[in-house]
XYZ file of C-alpha atoms in Angstrom:
729
model
C 113.382 31.315 201.998
C 111.324 28.544 203.488
C 109.809 25.785 201.436
C 106.322 27.246 201.932
C 107.253 30.892 201.639
C 109.373 30.990 198.508
C 110.144 33.585 195.889
C 110.427 32.060 192.428
C 112.102 33.503 189.410
C 110.673 31.861 186.303
C 113.015 30.029 183.958
C 112.259 29.926 180.309
C 113.387 30.910 176.898
C 113.881 34.540 177.926
C 115.314 36.188 181.009
C 113.009 38.026 183.363
C 113.594 40.223 186.364
C 110.082 39.783 187.802
C 109.866 38.150 191.230
C 106.783 36.161 192.156
C 105.759 35.901 195.804
C 103.421 33.035 196.628
C 101.088 34.736 199.095
C 98.948 31.646 199.435
C 101.828 29.790 201.087
C 102.502 32.770 203.309
C 98.876 32.916 204.418
C 98.898 29.171 204.997
C 101.998 29.454 207.180
C 100.359 32.277 209.148
C 97.229 30.213 209.602
C 99.188 27.211 210.879
C 101.084 29.384 213.358
C 98.382 31.888 214.263
C 98.388 30.907 217.941
C 102.156 31.301 218.211
C 102.011 34.637 216.389
C 99.315 35.925 218.748
C 101.246 34.720 221.787
C 104.482 36.387 220.690
C 102.797 39.718 219.921
C 100.889 39.615 223.198
C 104.119 38.880 225.059
C 105.843 41.878 223.507
C 102.893 44.122 224.330
C 102.858 42.890 227.939
C 106.587 43.475 228.281
C 106.149 46.976 226.812
C 103.461 47.800 229.399
C 105.618 46.548 232.272
C 108.684 48.465 231.073
C 106.618 51.634 230.607
C 105.345 51.393 234.166
C 108.863 50.888 235.531
C 110.511 53.760 233.620
C 110.930 57.013 235.569
C 109.125 59.896 233.781
C 111.405 62.396 232.067
C 110.667 65.968 231.040
C 112.037 67.878 228.056
C 112.265 71.684 227.958
C 113.230 73.603 224.820
C 114.670 77.060 224.242
C 115.597 78.531 220.867
C 118.185 80.977 219.557
C 118.518 82.616 216.147
C 121.923 82.713 214.485
C 122.686 85.222 211.727
C 125.655 84.393 209.561
C 127.693 87.571 210.005
C 131.417 87.799 210.622
C 133.594 90.900 211.012
C 136.531 91.213 208.628
C 139.863 91.867 210.351
C 142.431 92.114 207.581
C 140.631 92.104 204.226
C 138.618 95.183 203.288
C 138.436 98.540 204.923
C 134.752 98.914 205.743
C 133.081 97.703 208.909
C 129.967 96.178 207.347
C 129.689 92.452 208.087
C 130.119 90.010 205.215
C 128.029 86.942 204.513
C 129.031 83.599 203.057
C 129.343 83.318 199.311
C 127.620 79.962 198.981
C 124.982 77.780 200.561
C 127.611 75.247 201.612
C 129.437 77.892 203.642
C 126.175 78.915 205.330
C 125.277 75.319 206.148
C 128.768 74.654 207.500
C 128.602 77.797 209.636
C 125.250 76.864 211.195
C 126.378 73.287 211.901
C 129.445 74.720 213.591
C 127.201 76.743 215.885
C 125.272 73.574 216.778
C 128.565 71.890 217.665
C 129.535 74.882 219.822
C 126.304 74.535 221.810
C 127.145 70.909 222.548
C 130.816 71.620 223.296
C 132.499 70.984 226.626
C 133.559 74.632 226.917
C 129.960 75.859 226.890
C 128.923 73.048 229.268
C 131.644 74.216 231.673
C 130.293 77.784 231.539
C 126.775 76.538 232.369
C 128.012 74.331 235.205
C 129.938 77.244 236.704
C 127.171 79.819 236.222
C 124.492 77.554 237.750
C 126.772 75.939 240.383
C 125.612 72.531 239.189
C 128.711 70.713 240.432
C 127.642 71.350 244.033
C 123.915 70.800 243.538
C 122.755 67.239 244.452
C 119.332 67.996 242.933
C 120.938 68.344 239.507
C 122.589 64.917 239.760
C 119.313 63.397 240.903
C 117.399 65.030 238.025
C 120.015 63.721 235.570
C 119.646 60.196 236.957
C 123.077 59.942 238.626
C 124.405 59.702 242.163
C 126.026 62.691 243.782
C 129.828 62.084 243.922
C 131.375 61.484 247.321
C 134.869 60.848 248.616
C 134.291 57.134 248.170
C 134.227 57.711 244.412
C 137.706 59.246 244.380
C 140.442 57.342 242.629
C 142.607 57.387 239.568
C 143.416 60.940 238.509
C 141.139 62.486 241.139
C 143.499 62.831 244.099
C 144.366 65.461 246.684
C 142.289 68.134 248.335
C 140.790 69.329 245.033
C 140.056 65.830 243.716
C 136.426 65.726 244.865
C 135.689 69.169 243.379
C 137.270 68.149 240.064
C 135.274 64.905 240.050
C 131.996 66.743 240.670
C 132.761 69.262 237.958
C 133.679 66.621 235.352
C 130.622 64.480 236.131
C 128.336 67.522 236.030
C 129.755 68.468 232.613
C 129.317 64.898 231.348
C 125.716 64.669 232.591
C 124.915 68.037 231.055
C 126.300 67.019 227.664
C 124.565 63.624 227.746
C 121.119 65.123 228.381
C 121.561 68.203 226.190
C 120.759 68.263 222.490
C 120.726 70.976 219.828
C 118.912 70.633 216.513
C 118.767 72.811 213.429
C 115.763 72.410 211.086
C 116.352 72.451 207.345
C 116.276 75.920 205.766
C 116.192 77.659 209.146
C 118.572 79.691 211.284
C 116.785 78.995 214.585
C 118.530 76.373 216.739
C 116.430 74.457 219.265
C 118.170 73.662 222.574
C 116.549 70.879 224.617
C 117.427 69.402 227.991
C 116.055 66.117 229.307
C 115.781 65.264 233.013
C 113.427 63.816 235.611
C 112.732 67.272 237.076
C 110.681 69.657 234.858
C 111.995 72.732 236.663
C 115.611 71.694 236.130
C 114.929 70.919 232.452
C 113.642 74.467 231.821
C 116.359 76.044 233.965
C 119.238 74.286 232.194
C 117.782 74.863 228.700
C 117.529 78.611 229.389
C 120.979 78.737 230.974
C 122.569 77.045 227.956
C 120.902 79.518 225.574
C 121.934 82.537 227.672
C 125.514 81.358 228.089
C 125.727 80.640 224.365
C 124.697 84.234 223.553
C 127.141 85.612 226.146
C 130.009 83.410 224.975
C 129.426 84.534 221.384
C 129.797 88.172 222.512
C 132.944 87.301 224.451
C 134.411 85.555 221.442
C 133.794 88.682 219.337
C 135.404 90.930 221.946
C 138.366 88.597 222.361
C 138.697 88.420 218.594
C 138.663 92.258 218.321
C 141.223 92.626 221.124
C 143.478 90.077 219.515
C 143.052 91.823 216.170
C 144.168 95.161 217.618
C 147.204 93.606 219.219
C 148.020 91.703 216.088
C 147.606 94.749 213.817
C 149.643 96.945 216.149
C 152.583 94.564 215.964
C 152.205 94.169 212.226
C 152.009 97.949 211.784
C 155.260 98.470 213.700
C 157.025 95.836 211.602
C 155.685 97.369 208.379
C 156.852 100.859 209.432
C 160.373 99.584 210.108
C 160.543 97.713 206.801
C 159.307 100.793 204.882
C 161.981 103.037 206.406
C 164.727 100.536 205.639
C 163.588 100.034 202.042
C 163.368 103.829 201.407
C 166.859 104.288 202.819
C 168.332 101.531 200.651
C 166.649 103.003 197.546
C 168.099 106.471 198.151
C 171.578 105.121 198.844
C 171.652 103.059 195.675
C 170.298 105.933 193.575
C 173.141 108.151 194.748
C 175.806 105.504 194.180
C 174.526 104.660 190.694
C 174.210 108.294 189.650
C 170.470 107.981 189.037
C 168.210 110.946 189.611
C 164.635 110.226 190.924
C 161.764 112.415 189.926
C 158.157 112.220 191.161
C 155.390 112.040 188.600
C 151.657 112.435 189.256
C 149.415 110.510 186.922
C 146.083 108.773 186.758
C 147.455 105.843 188.716
C 148.585 108.050 191.594
C 152.003 108.967 192.878
C 155.017 107.233 191.495
C 158.799 107.603 191.302
C 160.942 107.200 188.199
C 164.642 107.606 187.395
C 165.778 110.658 185.312
C 168.424 109.713 182.678
C 170.250 112.346 180.507
C 171.809 109.585 178.464
C 168.436 108.213 177.478
C 167.175 111.639 176.432
C 170.343 112.293 174.374
C 170.075 108.875 172.779
C 166.528 109.600 171.748
C 167.452 112.971 170.225
C 170.588 111.762 168.427
C 168.822 108.646 167.190
C 166.067 110.862 165.760
C 168.691 113.089 164.058
C 170.470 110.013 162.697
C 167.231 108.746 161.236
C 166.684 112.119 159.541
C 170.283 112.136 158.262
C 169.806 108.695 156.801
C 166.685 109.906 155.018
C 168.588 112.952 153.686
C 171.505 110.814 152.541
C 169.206 108.430 150.714
C 167.516 111.372 148.978
C 170.868 112.960 147.995
C 172.254 109.637 146.857
C 169.233 108.969 144.687
C 169.602 112.451 143.150
C 173.281 111.871 142.348
C 172.851 108.308 141.044
C 170.169 109.505 138.654
C 172.519 112.038 136.909
C 175.918 110.471 137.521
C 176.333 109.055 133.960
C 174.212 111.548 132.061
C 175.761 114.251 129.780
C 175.765 117.679 131.275
C 173.065 119.031 129.021
C 170.866 115.971 129.855
C 170.889 116.663 133.582
C 167.503 118.031 134.678
C 169.074 120.391 137.230
C 171.294 121.900 134.483
C 168.448 122.344 132.066
C 166.396 123.908 134.809
C 169.102 126.515 135.529
C 168.165 130.033 134.326
C 171.723 130.972 133.332
C 172.107 127.864 131.255
C 168.801 128.564 129.587
C 169.992 132.147 128.686
C 173.305 130.876 127.319
C 171.517 128.257 125.266
C 169.275 130.981 123.894
C 172.285 133.161 123.021
C 173.999 130.195 121.437
C 170.976 129.540 119.309
C 171.019 133.132 118.061
C 174.780 132.987 117.397
C 174.448 129.740 115.540
C 171.683 131.270 113.434
C 173.837 134.248 112.534
C 176.770 131.896 111.834
C 174.684 129.916 109.456
C 173.645 133.059 107.585
C 177.237 134.244 107.300
C 178.404 130.855 106.079
C 175.794 131.004 103.450
C 177.314 134.238 102.171
C 180.951 133.811 103.109
C 183.621 131.172 103.378
C 184.803 129.755 106.705
C 187.878 131.893 106.768
C 185.878 135.063 106.511
C 186.436 137.224 109.603
C 182.749 137.514 110.303
C 182.309 133.768 110.097
C 185.262 133.181 112.366
C 184.046 135.775 114.828
C 180.590 134.165 115.032
C 182.194 130.717 115.324
C 184.339 131.910 118.191
C 181.204 133.324 119.882
C 179.393 129.987 119.542
C 182.381 128.102 120.959
C 182.580 130.508 123.881
C 178.880 130.004 124.634
C 179.230 126.179 124.485
C 182.151 126.341 126.898
C 180.174 128.506 129.298
C 177.173 126.132 129.123
C 179.488 123.150 129.740
C 181.220 124.806 132.676
C 177.931 125.803 134.350
C 176.396 122.296 133.791
C 179.517 120.620 135.181
C 179.392 122.902 138.198
C 175.703 122.085 138.812
C 176.364 118.336 138.515
C 179.309 118.628 140.904
C 177.097 120.416 143.463
C 174.634 117.473 143.452
C 177.519 115.101 144.169
C 178.771 117.389 146.945
C 175.332 117.359 148.597
C 175.359 113.538 148.520
C 178.835 113.359 150.132
C 177.844 115.862 152.811
C 174.697 113.872 153.676
C 176.727 110.642 153.832
C 179.307 112.131 156.175
C 176.615 113.568 158.437
C 174.843 110.167 158.598
C 178.025 108.319 159.531
C 178.822 110.832 162.238
C 175.360 110.573 163.803
C 175.374 106.767 163.689
C 178.683 106.681 165.499
C 177.286 108.972 168.168
C 174.146 106.784 168.474
C 176.278 103.688 169.103
C 178.202 105.479 171.817
C 175.003 106.661 173.519
C 173.403 103.204 173.227
C 176.333 101.607 175.044
C 176.096 104.221 177.783
C 172.293 103.720 178.051
C 172.640 99.924 178.396
C 175.114 100.386 181.215
C 172.696 102.768 182.850
C 169.811 100.254 182.453
C 171.859 97.564 184.177
C 172.176 99.866 187.121
C 168.442 100.612 186.894
C 167.456 96.919 187.398
C 168.571 96.924 190.984
C 167.011 100.341 191.366
C 163.626 98.997 190.220
C 163.873 96.011 192.575
C 164.491 98.302 195.507
C 161.781 100.646 194.280
C 159.145 97.859 194.101
C 160.090 96.621 197.554
C 159.658 100.105 198.935
C 156.284 100.508 197.202
C 155.080 97.135 198.568
C 156.073 98.053 202.088
C 154.355 101.412 201.720
C 151.097 99.800 200.485
C 151.126 97.242 203.314
C 151.795 99.948 205.874
C 148.945 102.139 204.601
C 146.503 99.162 204.565
C 147.379 98.078 208.092
C 147.176 101.657 209.345
C 143.725 102.135 207.818
C 142.392 98.854 209.292
C 143.933 99.560 212.680
C 142.228 102.949 212.840
C 138.898 101.371 211.812
C 139.090 98.657 214.502
C 139.995 101.225 217.143
C 136.975 103.276 216.108
C 134.597 100.263 216.338
C 136.141 98.536 219.381
C 133.360 99.716 221.666
C 130.482 98.490 219.472
C 129.153 95.208 220.949
C 127.368 93.734 217.896
C 126.085 90.163 218.162
C 124.721 87.861 215.466
C 123.067 85.512 218.028
C 119.814 86.361 219.784
C 117.495 84.512 222.161
C 114.138 83.789 220.470
C 112.162 81.689 223.001
C 112.868 80.884 226.611
C 112.136 77.368 227.830
C 108.998 76.934 229.906
C 108.527 74.335 232.634
C 106.985 71.269 230.926
C 103.684 70.064 232.376
C 103.675 66.570 230.829
C 106.492 64.029 230.661
C 108.016 63.319 227.264
C 108.776 59.730 228.171
C 107.697 57.067 228.667
C 104.992 57.228 225.997
C 102.694 54.242 226.470
C 101.114 54.395 223.012
C 104.452 54.828 221.307
C 105.948 51.962 223.272
C 102.946 49.778 222.465
C 103.332 50.617 218.783
C 107.037 49.783 218.861
C 106.346 46.591 220.817
C 103.662 45.616 218.317
C 106.068 46.101 215.403
C 108.807 44.203 217.232
C 106.306 41.463 218.042
C 105.338 41.188 214.379
C 108.998 41.019 213.440
C 109.757 38.395 216.078
C 106.703 36.398 215.058
C 107.800 36.608 211.436
C 111.251 35.297 212.353
C 109.677 32.542 214.429
C 107.356 31.497 211.593
C 110.234 31.657 209.132
C 112.457 29.409 211.245
C 109.577 27.055 212.109
C 108.546 26.705 208.487
C 112.151 26.372 207.375
C 112.760 23.499 209.787
C 109.338 21.957 209.104
C 109.809 18.850 206.902
C 106.160 17.738 206.732
C 104.700 16.968 203.333
C 101.186 18.416 203.587
C 100.044 19.212 200.046
C 100.778 18.405 196.396
C 103.187 21.319 196.078
C 105.311 19.840 198.863
C 105.635 16.582 196.934
C 107.015 18.275 193.869
C 109.038 20.945 195.657
C 110.439 19.073 198.647
C 110.748 15.601 197.167
C 111.288 16.367 193.515
C 108.749 13.741 192.433
C 105.715 14.096 190.196
C 102.394 13.729 192.022
C 100.424 10.824 190.504
C 97.593 10.640 193.025
C 95.929 12.684 195.745
C 93.802 10.585 198.129
C 91.695 12.396 200.751
C 91.502 11.277 204.338
C 88.682 8.752 205.059
C 87.356 6.439 207.715
C 88.945 3.087 208.390
C 86.775 1.187 205.878
C 88.513 3.049 203.041
C 89.285 -0.139 201.117
C 85.670 -1.232 200.882
C 84.563 2.311 200.069
C 87.190 2.760 197.384
C 86.274 -0.548 195.711
C 82.496 -0.695 196.143
C 81.387 2.968 195.867
C 82.562 4.234 192.496
C 81.239 7.776 193.129
C 82.991 8.393 196.444
C 85.838 10.906 196.681
C 88.284 8.140 197.628
C 87.250 6.020 194.652
C 87.560 8.992 192.326
C 91.002 9.792 193.745
C 92.258 6.231 193.197
C 90.753 6.172 189.722
C 92.722 9.330 188.933
C 95.852 7.603 190.271
C 95.300 4.611 187.987
C 94.799 6.938 185.029
C 98.039 8.765 185.804
C 99.896 5.454 186.029
C 98.870 4.790 182.432
C 100.901 7.830 181.342
C 103.756 7.563 183.837
C 106.203 5.848 181.464
C 107.065 6.178 177.798
C 105.551 2.718 177.110
C 102.335 3.393 178.973
C 101.146 1.334 181.961
C 104.102 -0.510 183.600
C 103.996 -4.339 183.613
C 104.985 -4.494 187.273
C 104.335 -1.800 189.902
C 105.976 -1.772 193.331
C 104.037 0.171 195.985
C 106.081 1.192 199.030
C 106.413 3.940 201.627
C 109.047 5.344 203.932
C 107.175 4.380 207.122
C 104.388 2.008 208.129
C 100.702 2.997 208.201
C 100.941 5.475 205.328
C 98.282 3.719 203.197
C 100.472 1.713 200.824
C 98.531 -1.568 201.370
C 95.200 0.129 200.686
C 96.714 1.878 197.662
C 98.132 -1.380 196.252
C 94.832 -3.227 196.726
C 92.719 -0.469 195.170
C 95.108 -0.037 192.208
C 94.938 -3.789 191.531
C 91.148 -3.806 191.761
C 90.793 -0.747 189.511
C 93.135 -2.218 186.906
C 91.214 -5.511 186.958
C 87.951 -3.668 186.389
C 89.560 -1.978 183.389
C 90.015 -5.442 181.847
C 93.672 -6.042 182.726
C 94.612 -9.451 184.050
C 96.099 -8.272 187.314
C 98.075 -10.034 190.012
C 98.327 -8.532 193.521
C 101.353 -9.776 195.509
C 101.844 -9.229 199.226
C 105.598 -8.507 199.244
C 105.833 -7.809 202.982
C 107.264 -11.072 204.381
C 107.567 -9.566 207.850
C 104.035 -8.209 208.506
C 101.788 -9.611 205.740
C 98.178 -8.393 205.558
C 96.744 -9.595 202.241
C 95.720 -13.014 203.571
C 93.532 -11.325 206.189
C 92.005 -8.937 203.717
C 91.189 -11.847 201.351
C 90.126 -14.052 204.270
C 92.471 -16.947 203.314
C 94.686 -17.343 206.389
C 95.970 -20.845 205.583
C 96.842 -20.655 201.897
C 100.449 -20.841 200.786
C 101.976 -17.784 199.162
C 105.183 -16.057 198.070
C 107.378 -17.333 200.913
C 106.601 -20.969 200.101
C 107.314 -20.367 196.391
C 110.641 -18.681 197.120
C 111.559 -21.510 199.476
C 110.649 -24.070 196.773
C 107.943 -25.638 198.866
C 105.117 -24.685 196.555
C 104.497 -23.945 192.903
C 103.149 -20.741 191.410
C 99.895 -22.427 190.448
C 99.175 -23.243 194.088
C 100.299 -19.833 195.367
C 98.229 -17.694 192.945
C 94.517 -17.419 193.820
C 91.483 -15.927 192.135
C 89.867 -12.967 193.911
C 86.196 -12.074 193.926
C 86.809 -9.456 191.260
C 86.985 -10.590 187.671
C 90.541 -10.505 186.216
C 92.005 -10.037 189.706
C 94.371 -12.615 191.227
C 96.412 -12.413 194.400
C 99.388 -14.049 196.111
C 99.845 -13.847 199.859
C 103.183 -13.666 201.661
C 102.604 -16.765 203.799
C 104.180 -18.450 205.550
C 106.259 -15.835 207.447
C 109.931 -16.868 206.985
C 112.586 -16.540 209.679
C 114.887 -14.442 207.432
C 112.853 -12.413 204.872
C 115.834 -10.446 203.520
C 117.749 -13.615 202.663
C 114.719 -15.108 200.967
C 114.013 -11.949 198.912
C 117.660 -11.748 197.925
C 117.682 -15.247 196.418
C 117.942 -15.638 192.626
C 114.504 -17.264 192.526
C 112.703 -13.932 192.889
C 113.698 -12.571 189.428
C 112.766 -15.879 187.807
C 109.410 -15.972 189.543
C 108.664 -12.362 188.570
C 109.556 -13.060 184.948
C 107.272 -16.109 184.889
C 104.423 -14.095 186.420
C 104.888 -11.309 183.864
C 104.335 -13.863 181.144
C 101.062 -14.973 182.754
C 99.570 -11.583 183.793
C 99.128 -8.195 182.184
C 100.041 -6.218 185.301
C 101.641 -7.172 188.614
C 101.101 -4.972 191.672
C 103.427 -5.652 194.616
C 102.550 -4.424 198.092
C 106.108 -3.992 199.436
C 107.134 -3.373 203.033
C 108.063 0.186 204.080
C 111.661 1.286 203.485
C 112.647 1.940 207.128
C 116.128 0.502 207.468
C 115.238 -2.763 205.713
C 116.535 -4.129 202.433
C 113.247 -5.805 201.428
C 111.849 -2.929 199.371
C 115.246 -2.396 197.719
C 115.312 -6.063 196.669
C 111.812 -5.770 195.203
C 112.746 -2.584 193.257
C 115.287 -4.540 191.224
C 112.445 -6.645 189.786
C 109.880 -3.887 189.155
C 109.376 -1.678 186.146
C 107.953 1.134 188.270
C 108.089 2.141 191.938
C 105.221 4.162 193.435
C 106.049 5.931 196.711
C 103.100 6.448 199.066
C 103.349 9.459 201.410
C 101.033 10.139 204.348
C 99.974 13.810 204.260
C 99.255 13.769 207.980
C 102.638 12.435 209.080
C 104.875 12.218 206.036
C 108.208 13.712 207.103
C 110.388 14.934 204.319
C 113.539 13.641 205.986
C 112.389 10.016 206.126
C 110.901 10.162 202.615
C 114.106 11.623 201.212
C 116.138 8.946 202.956
C 113.947 6.325 201.321
C 114.380 7.991 197.932
C 118.157 8.071 198.325
C 118.223 4.351 199.015
C 116.044 3.626 195.996
C 118.136 5.813 193.718
C 121.344 4.130 194.852
C 120.126 0.944 193.133
C 118.636 2.876 190.177
C 115.100 1.983 191.171
C 112.539 3.262 188.598
C 110.642 5.642 190.901
C 107.891 7.114 188.727
C 106.181 9.334 191.291
C 104.336 9.609 194.570
C 100.782 9.244 195.833
C 99.737 11.563 198.664
C 97.282 9.813 201.001
C 95.191 10.967 203.978
C 95.117 14.464 202.486
C 93.149 17.016 204.512
C 92.639 20.272 202.566
C 91.981 22.231 205.743
C 95.477 21.460 207.037
C 97.153 22.006 203.672
C 96.417 25.732 203.599
C 96.373 28.001 200.593
C 93.756 27.320 197.931
C 93.502 23.634 198.769
C 90.654 24.161 201.246
C 88.448 25.627 198.538
C 89.734 23.112 196.016
C 88.986 20.182 198.319
C 85.498 21.438 199.094
C 84.572 21.830 195.424
C 86.286 18.623 194.338
C 85.039 16.281 197.037
C 81.487 17.630 196.969
C 81.089 17.836 193.222
C 79.236 14.513 192.965
C 76.904 15.443 195.854
C 75.743 18.722 194.340
C 72.258 18.737 192.939
C 71.891 19.014 189.194
């Protein structure tokens, strides 16, 4: 940014993102350059008017077409109803594609051919181009057809350059506009483009349908051949593998499967084996439960009716035997007979029980043998079934291939029949909404629009001009410039006055100049850590900036404050103090430095109380050599012992070494800057020279300050400040 138009970001204890724009500086810059700004804007407006008058009027005609997003399916699906896009992105992409088609070279070629534009000189003139002639031939346009090809290509290019198609948001209506110098041609071409676009869309649909029929016919023939081959291979393999195919009708439709006797037998035998195993387990459990039991403890024996009868008979015989033994001895015939009967009954019971137990074991053995036989048969059938399944793998592969070919053939056949049925239907998703009418007013040039654009461009150009002018401007006009451009604190602000400023500043204590210098003296009292400096050097970067007046007034003000003050004219080249004090013949600083006079003779009492002065007389031939002598520091030290404050009116910096020599013997250096001509470059050069020798520059005093030229709030400030003492109470 410029020095006057800056954007500051405050620095402090916390970070801030706020940006401050100093509008007062901007307004001041505008005020200083208002004439240039007005001239630049007026120039742009004048140029805009001239260009508008020179531009050939052009006319724009607009036609519109509506595009419905409908596309016929060729392969997928069997119905003829058009399908729409599944998402908004697809719809937007489709419509943008249609806009691109309208601006394509292919459609431009159709329009050129339908309207014979390549041979129409009026079209070239309306498009702002020359009609091609044989003189334009060259390059790739050679031979007898070269001129015709050149005309056609240029007509297509001109048509595309002046044609535009736009699609509003959330709309399916495309606007087609054509721009030319002839209103009739603009309407004619806009309508022709719309009509040819509708026709070309129909042709694309017909060509697409014709291609689809040809494509499906070829695909159908290939599918038929593949289906026959796959069916033949399936039958041949089924015969070779000994597999029998049967057709089954189910919910899923027709289907073929292989008939296997081995699988059926395996299922039946495996079921019988499972039953045999169950029977064997049951028989084995029955046998194991009675295997070690006595015969008469076996439940099956006890449950036998014959055994129960024999046991009953034995009980009766044993009862009779007991009775007989009670009456007779054991060898009695009756006892023996009954004993023999009991023994016979026990033997019968034992024989029947043993027989029953043996029958349970026989049932177990029979069940075990039957189980083993069935398991052996199951293993044989399983081996045969696995072999048959291995042969069935290839069968299933061939079967699936045949089914796939059959499905593809049926799908293609259905779609082919549908396309043949709808081949004559000329449906179109593009329709003409509005035809272009011959425009009655030109679309360009637009004087008011051009003036508005020129005005904005003029403001922009003026802003750039002001920016560059302010950026390169190094004048120090106001107090802010002192602190911002020079980096020095402002100690005094002295307004511009007439030439008798010295007398006014000293004699009239209520004048604005006197008040300004009094403020400067007050600020000097707080300019250093020790208060008012013992010796003050007053200098400037250039002559006639007010340093002599400033030095004299400071000395007078300090003397009035009760300080014993010495004013020294340190300019040995162009001294002025002797004329101001009206003592043209008295000896001064030069004679003391040369050793021709003492300090007592060189220091004189002024009219003011406590004010003394020392002129620079006589003018030496080599001032720099004299000021660089070692006597100057000794003299300054001796004067500091005699006076409270020493004010030195030094020469301007320029390219001289005088002020630099004085700065080595001063406790403070005050830089005077002329607000009406103080250039930052020269002031900064002076500051660099002073800082090279570590001169104690304490600040600057801005003289000849004119608030009206400073801009910003200084005009109001100056009016209130400088007229405060004149206002009535």
